[in-house]
Amino acid sequence: MLTHLTIKNYALIDELEVDFTSGFSVITGETGAGKSILLGGLSLVLGKRADLSVIKDTSKKCIVEAVFDISNYNLQSVFNDNDIDYDAISHIRREILPSGKSRAFINDTPVLLDVMHKISSALIDIHSQHQTLKLSEIDFQMNLLDSLSGNFDLLKIFSNKLKTFRALNTELQKLNENALTLAKEYDYNLFLLNELKSVDLENLKLSDLETEYKDLNNAEELSLLISEAKEILDAENYGVISNLNNLKFKLNKLSTLSESFNELKSRVESTFIELDDLSFEFESKQDHFISNPKRLDDLGSLLTSINNLLHKHQRSTVEELIITRDQLENSVQQTSNSENLIKQCEKNIESVNAELKSLTKQLDKNRQAVIPNLTARLEEILSNLGMTNARFKISIIPQENYNDYGNSKLEFHFSANKGSNFGTLDKVASGGELSRIMLAVKSILSAYKRLPTIMFDEIDSGVSGEVSNKMGNIMEEMSQHMQVFAITHLPQIAAKGKSHFKVFKYDEHEITKTQLRPLSKDDRIQEIAQMLAGSNISNSAVEHAKQLLN
């Protein structure tokens, strides 16, 4: 509830500070005394836009601060979501600087205006004829029915299921789109995959194949050259080995005659052994380089296939081709699996949809159960407020698609007079009728739901006598469940307030100012007597005022 209000340097207000209590508070004052200024200042902490014209002294900033006891509003999560320190006694402050810049604070934490509006609108509701337009909004109407039917716990379950349902449908759409793309590419990917699988990529080394191909391609020339090399080494009369054998024989004799030839003998023997080994190597090579046309053709075809694959896939190594093959295999496998994924997702959607249908059925059943009582209560309250022929028709129409409240549309029709056609509130109800309907709705809601502080702004316009008395009774009854303010010009309503405040103007140093002050018991008698009789207060008006207060 609103416990304290401070307004500084706003319009005709120099500085105003006032404390409020729980229950029903009334605010009165002569026409033009500044009640609209008070509401304008309060609207700043509700996040409304402001400009320099509201600043009284343009050399100073304008400040409006409201203090709320929010211990019973369960707003901790809202504060946490917006990174604001939660306090059971919260301060909401708005500053308008001389430069025109606006600043907003909640518990001394700077906030954006939309955050201020979100939180403060959960704490105070200024009810005017403009606000009655909410009566025609589907959100307001559904909230009314759900409050009376106790649907909110069920709605939380429904909301979570609906999120799951929508997420599954989004997933199914993506799966279908992916499946369509994969299907278009499937045949080509499968062809490429089979091409790559036709080559045993893991068990080949490209450099070895290229070497073998080159050797086989030159086999005849290599074999001839090897034979000629062997001939140089092994020819019987003029071969290098034969001549070196003769040299070895000579050195054997020389070494027997002189030990000085022993080293030369050893070197020649080493050379002989090396050349003999070289001759053996040539012979082995000659066995290796044997012409094999079939193997040569096979290798040529394999190398051509590999090089074509490297070029086609823009890869430089066999290892990269293996990676490409595995990716293609995964893509082909996904195409095969996508149908199973789609079927499973469709199965999940069907299951959640069945749960949603059951929940919406129960939600509408609960709503349908309270409609007769709601209709009767509204018509009863409105009859007491002078609308004796007011009638309502509230219908729940099932819809094909889900919305935030289930899968139904609410039709809220009204007729104010006998013989009049039923129509939507925004089309057939006048401003005064809408105000009374909203009062009736709020009075019913207050018994079922924790409502924010409500301030009725001259909702009693156009009523008098017994109707105003009944209107006051409704507000007083609502104040048993919530904090209620009424800005009123009717003494019958003013007398019912637990607390009474007066807005008034006064002149100081030829400057008109506005102020708000609480009234004592005697002050209230005089104020209500003046509301009854005008400026010339009679004894009978005073007595009448006392009767009203009692």
JSON list of N, CA, C and O in Angstrom, two decimals, residues 193-222:
[
{"chain": "A", "resi": 193, "resn": "LEU", "atom": "N", "xyz": [29.51, -40.38, -52.12]},
{"chain": "A", "resi": 193, "resn": "LEU", "atom": "CA", "xyz": [29.98, -41.31, -51.08]},
{"chain": "A", "resi": 193, "resn": "LEU", "atom": "C", "xyz": [30.41, -42.64, -51.69]},
{"chain": "A", "resi": 193, "resn": "LEU", "atom": "O", "xyz": [31.47, -43.18, -51.34]},
{"chain": "A", "resi": 194, "resn": "ASN", "atom": "N", "xyz": [29.62, -43.15, -52.61]},
{"chain": "A", "resi": 194, "resn": "ASN", "atom": "CA", "xyz": [29.96, -44.44, -53.23]},
{"chain": "A", "resi": 194, "resn": "ASN", "atom": "C", "xyz": [31.25, -44.32, -54.05]},
{"chain": "A", "resi": 194, "resn": "ASN", "atom": "O", "xyz": [32.05, -45.27, -54.11]},
{"chain": "A", "resi": 195, "resn": "GLU", "atom": "N", "xyz": [31.44, -43.17, -54.69]},
{"chain": "A", "resi": 195, "resn": "GLU", "atom": "CA", "xyz": [32.69, -42.93, -55.41]},
{"chain": "A", "resi": 195, "resn": "GLU", "atom": "C", "xyz": [33.88, -43.02, -54.48]},
{"chain": "A", "resi": 195, "resn": "GLU", "atom": "O", "xyz": [34.90, -43.67, -54.79]},
{"chain": "A", "resi": 196, "resn": "LEU", "atom": "N", "xyz": [33.79, -42.37, -53.34]},
{"chain": "A", "resi": 196, "resn": "LEU", "atom": "CA", "xyz": [34.90, -42.37, -52.38]},
{"chain": "A", "resi": 196, "resn": "LEU", "atom": "C", "xyz": [35.08, -43.75, -51.74]},
{"chain": "A", "resi": 196, "resn": "LEU", "atom": "O", "xyz": [36.20, -44.18, -51.47]},
{"chain": "A", "resi": 197, "resn": "LYS", "atom": "N", "xyz": [33.96, -44.46, -51.54]},
{"chain": "A", "resi": 197, "resn": "LYS", "atom": "CA", "xyz": [34.07, -45.79, -50.94]},
{"chain": "A", "resi": 197, "resn": "LYS", "atom": "C", "xyz": [34.64, -46.82, -51.91]},
{"chain": "A", "resi": 197, "resn": "LYS", "atom": "O", "xyz": [35.13, -47.89, -51.49]},
{"chain": "A", "resi": 198, "resn": "SER", "atom": "N", "xyz": [34.60, -46.51, -53.22]},
{"chain": "A", "resi": 198, "resn": "SER", "atom": "CA", "xyz": [35.13, -47.45, -54.21]},
{"chain": "A", "resi": 198, "resn": "SER", "atom": "C", "xyz": [36.66, -47.55, -54.13]},
{"chain": "A", "resi": 198, "resn": "SER", "atom": "O", "xyz": [37.25, -48.45, -54.71]},
{"chain": "A", "resi": 199, "resn": "VAL", "atom": "N", "xyz": [37.27, -46.61, -53.44]},
{"chain": "A", "resi": 199, "resn": "VAL", "atom": "CA", "xyz": [38.73, -46.62, -53.26]},
{"chain": "A", "resi": 199, "resn": "VAL", "atom": "C", "xyz": [39.02, -46.89, -51.79]},
{"chain": "A", "resi": 199, "resn": "VAL", "atom": "O", "xyz": [38.45, -46.27, -50.91]},
{"chain": "A", "resi": 200, "resn": "ASP", "atom": "N", "xyz": [39.93, -47.86, -51.55]},
{"chain": "A", "resi": 200, "resn": "ASP", "atom": "CA", "xyz": [40.31, -48.20, -50.18]},
{"chain": "A", "resi": 200, "resn": "ASP", "atom": "C", "xyz": [41.28, -47.13, -49.66]},
{"chain": "A", "resi": 200, "resn": "ASP", "atom": "O", "xyz": [42.50, -47.33, -49.62]},
{"chain": "A", "resi": 201, "resn": "LEU", "atom": "N", "xyz": [40.71, -46.00, -49.26]},
{"chain": "A", "resi": 201, "resn": "LEU", "atom": "CA", "xyz": [41.54, -44.84, -48.91]},
{"chain": "A", "resi": 201, "resn": "LEU", "atom": "C", "xyz": [42.44, -45.09, -47.71]},
{"chain": "A", "resi": 201, "resn": "LEU", "atom": "O", "xyz": [43.57, -44.58, -47.65]},
{"chain": "A", "resi": 202, "resn": "GLU", "atom": "N", "xyz": [41.94, -45.87, -46.72]},
{"chain": "A", "resi": 202, "resn": "GLU", "atom": "CA", "xyz": [42.75, -46.09, -45.52]},
{"chain": "A", "resi": 202, "resn": "GLU", "atom": "C", "xyz": [44.02, -46.89, -45.79]},
{"chain": "A", "resi": 202, "resn": "GLU", "atom": "O", "xyz": [45.02, -46.73, -45.10]},
{"chain": "A", "resi": 203, "resn": "ASN", "atom": "N", "xyz": [43.98, -47.78, -46.80]},
{"chain": "A", "resi": 203, "resn": "ASN", "atom": "CA", "xyz": [45.10, -48.72, -47.00]},
{"chain": "A", "resi": 203, "resn": "ASN", "atom": "C", "xyz": [45.94, -48.39, -48.23]},
{"chain": "A", "resi": 203, "resn": "ASN", "atom": "O", "xyz": [46.46, -49.30, -48.89]},
{"chain": "A", "resi": 204, "resn": "LEU", "atom": "N", "xyz": [46.06, -47.14, -48.53]},
{"chain": "A", "resi": 204, "resn": "LEU", "atom": "CA", "xyz": [46.95, -46.77, -49.64]},
{"chain": "A", "resi": 204, "resn": "LEU", "atom": "C", "xyz": [47.78, -45.55, -49.26]},
{"chain": "A", "resi": 204, "resn": "LEU", "atom": "O", "xyz": [47.37, -44.74, -48.44]},
{"chain": "A", "resi": 205, "resn": "LYS", "atom": "N", "xyz": [49.03, -45.56, -49.88]},
{"chain": "A", "resi": 205, "resn": "LYS", "atom": "CA", "xyz": [49.92, -44.42, -49.69]},
{"chain": "A", "resi": 205, "resn": "LYS", "atom": "C", "xyz": [50.25, -43.88, -51.07]},
{"chain": "A", "resi": 205, "resn": "LYS", "atom": "O", "xyz": [50.89, -44.55, -51.89]},
{"chain": "A", "resi": 206, "resn": "LEU", "atom": "N", "xyz": [49.76, -42.68, -51.33]},
{"chain": "A", "resi": 206, "resn": "LEU", "atom": "CA", "xyz": [49.82, -42.12, -52.66]},
{"chain": "A", "resi": 206, "resn": "LEU", "atom": "C", "xyz": [51.25, -42.02, -53.19]},
{"chain": "A", "resi": 206, "resn": "LEU", "atom": "O", "xyz": [51.51, -42.34, -54.36]},
{"chain": "A", "resi": 207, "resn": "SER", "atom": "N", "xyz": [52.19, -41.66, -52.34]},
{"chain": "A", "resi": 207, "resn": "SER", "atom": "CA", "xyz": [53.58, -41.51, -52.79]},
{"chain": "A", "resi": 207, "resn": "SER", "atom": "C", "xyz": [54.16, -42.86, -53.23]},
{"chain": "A", "resi": 207, "resn": "SER", "atom": "O", "xyz": [54.90, -42.96, -54.22]},
{"chain": "A", "resi": 208, "resn": "ASP", "atom": "N", "xyz": [53.80, -43.94, -52.53]},
{"chain": "A", "resi": 208, "resn": "ASP", "atom": "CA", "xyz": [54.30, -45.28, -52.89]},
{"chain": "A", "resi": 208, "resn": "ASP", "atom": "C", "xyz": [53.71, -45.72, -54.23]},
{"chain": "A", "resi": 208, "resn": "ASP", "atom": "O", "xyz": [54.39, -46.32, -55.08]},
{"chain": "A", "resi": 209, "resn": "LEU", "atom": "N", "xyz": [52.41, -45.43, -54.41]},
{"chain": "A", "resi": 209, "resn": "LEU", "atom": "CA", "xyz": [51.77, -45.81, -55.68]},
{"chain": "A", "resi": 209, "resn": "LEU", "atom": "C", "xyz": [52.40, -45.06, -56.86]},
{"chain": "A", "resi": 209, "resn": "LEU", "atom": "O", "xyz": [52.63, -45.65, -57.93]},
{"chain": "A", "resi": 210, "resn": "GLU", "atom": "N", "xyz": [52.66, -43.77, -56.64]},
{"chain": "A", "resi": 210, "resn": "GLU", "atom": "CA", "xyz": [53.26, -42.98, -57.71]},
{"chain": "A", "resi": 210, "resn": "GLU", "atom": "C", "xyz": [54.66, -43.49, -58.05]},
{"chain": "A", "resi": 210, "resn": "GLU", "atom": "O", "xyz": [55.06, -43.54, -59.23]},
{"chain": "A", "resi": 211, "resn": "THR", "atom": "N", "xyz": [55.43, -43.89, -57.03]},
{"chain": "A", "resi": 211, "resn": "THR", "atom": "CA", "xyz": [56.78, -44.43, -57.26]},
{"chain": "A", "resi": 211, "resn": "THR", "atom": "C", "xyz": [56.71, -45.74, -58.03]},
{"chain": "A", "resi": 211, "resn": "THR", "atom": "O", "xyz": [57.47, -45.98, -58.99]},
{"chain": "A", "resi": 212, "resn": "GLU", "atom": "N", "xyz": [55.79, -46.62, -57.62]},
{"chain": "A", "resi": 212, "resn": "GLU", "atom": "CA", "xyz": [55.65, -47.92, -58.29]},
{"chain": "A", "resi": 212, "resn": "GLU", "atom": "C", "xyz": [55.23, -47.74, -59.75]},
{"chain": "A", "resi": 212, "resn": "GLU", "atom": "O", "xyz": [55.73, -48.42, -60.65]},
{"chain": "A", "resi": 213, "resn": "TYR", "atom": "N", "xyz": [54.30, -46.81, -59.97]},
{"chain": "A", "resi": 213, "resn": "TYR", "atom": "CA", "xyz": [53.86, -46.56, -61.35]},
{"chain": "A", "resi": 213, "resn": "TYR", "atom": "C", "xyz": [55.02, -46.07, -62.22]},
{"chain": "A", "resi": 213, "resn": "TYR", "atom": "O", "xyz": [55.19, -46.52, -63.36]},
{"chain": "A", "resi": 214, "resn": "LYS", "atom": "N", "xyz": [55.79, -45.16, -61.66]},
{"chain": "A", "resi": 214, "resn": "LYS", "atom": "CA", "xyz": [56.93, -44.63, -62.41]},
{"chain": "A", "resi": 214, "resn": "LYS", "atom": "C", "xyz": [57.93, -45.73, -62.73]},
{"chain": "A", "resi": 214, "resn": "LYS", "atom": "O", "xyz": [58.46, -45.83, -63.87]},
{"chain": "A", "resi": 215, "resn": "ASP", "atom": "N", "xyz": [58.19, -46.60, -61.76]},
{"chain": "A", "resi": 215, "resn": "ASP", "atom": "CA", "xyz": [59.13, -47.71, -61.97]},
{"chain": "A", "resi": 215, "resn": "ASP", "atom": "C", "xyz": [58.64, -48.67, -63.05]},
{"chain": "A", "resi": 215, "resn": "ASP", "atom": "O", "xyz": [59.40, -49.11, -63.93]},
{"chain": "A", "resi": 216, "resn": "LEU", "atom": "N", "xyz": [57.34, -49.03, -62.98]},
{"chain": "A", "resi": 216, "resn": "LEU", "atom": "CA", "xyz": [56.79, -49.96, -63.96]},
{"chain": "A", "resi": 216, "resn": "LEU", "atom": "C", "xyz": [56.77, -49.34, -65.35]},
{"chain": "A", "resi": 216, "resn": "LEU", "atom": "O", "xyz": [57.01, -50.01, -66.37]},
{"chain": "A", "resi": 217, "resn": "ASN", "atom": "N", "xyz": [56.49, -48.05, -65.41]},
{"chain": "A", "resi": 217, "resn": "ASN", "atom": "CA", "xyz": [56.43, -47.37, -66.69]},
{"chain": "A", "resi": 217, "resn": "ASN", "atom": "C", "xyz": [57.81, -47.33, -67.37]},
{"chain": "A", "resi": 217, "resn": "ASN", "atom": "O", "xyz": [57.91, -47.30, -68.60]},
{"chain": "A", "resi": 218, "resn": "ASN", "atom": "N", "xyz": [58.91, -47.38, -66.57]},
{"chain": "A", "resi": 218, "resn": "ASN", "atom": "CA", "xyz": [60.29, -47.33, -67.10]},
{"chain": "A", "resi": 218, "resn": "ASN", "atom": "C", "xyz": [61.01, -48.67, -66.94]},
{"chain": "A", "resi": 218, "resn": "ASN", "atom": "O", "xyz": [62.25, -48.72, -66.96]},
{"chain": "A", "resi": 219, "resn": "ALA", "atom": "N", "xyz": [60.26, -49.75, -66.76]},
{"chain": "A", "resi": 219, "resn": "ALA", "atom": "CA", "xyz": [60.86, -51.05, -66.42]},
{"chain": "A", "resi": 219, "resn": "ALA", "atom": "C", "xyz": [61.87, -51.54, -67.48]},
{"chain": "A", "resi": 219, "resn": "ALA", "atom": "O", "xyz": [62.98, -51.99, -67.14]},
{"chain": "A", "resi": 220, "resn": "GLU", "atom": "N", "xyz": [61.52, -51.47, -68.77]},
{"chain": "A", "resi": 220, "resn": "GLU", "atom": "CA", "xyz": [62.41, -52.00, -69.82]},
{"chain": "A", "resi": 220, "resn": "GLU", "atom": "C", "xyz": [63.71, -51.22, -69.87]},
{"chain": "A", "resi": 220, "resn": "GLU", "atom": "O", "xyz": [64.81, -51.80, -69.94]},
{"chain": "A", "resi": 221, "resn": "GLU", "atom": "N", "xyz": [63.62, -49.90, -69.84]},
{"chain": "A", "resi": 221, "resn": "GLU", "atom": "CA", "xyz": [64.83, -49.07, -69.89]},
{"chain": "A", "resi": 221, "resn": "GLU", "atom": "C", "xyz": [65.68, -49.28, -68.64]},
{"chain": "A", "resi": 221, "resn": "GLU", "atom": "O", "xyz": [66.92, -49.38, -68.73]},
{"chain": "A", "resi": 222, "resn": "LEU", "atom": "N", "xyz": [65.03, -49.40, -67.51]},
{"chain": "A", "resi": 222, "resn": "LEU", "atom": "CA", "xyz": [65.77, -49.63, -66.27]},
{"chain": "A", "resi": 222, "resn": "LEU", "atom": "C", "xyz": [66.49, -50.97, -66.30]},
{"chain": "A", "resi": 222, "resn": "LEU", "atom": "O", "xyz": [67.66, -51.09, -65.89]}
]
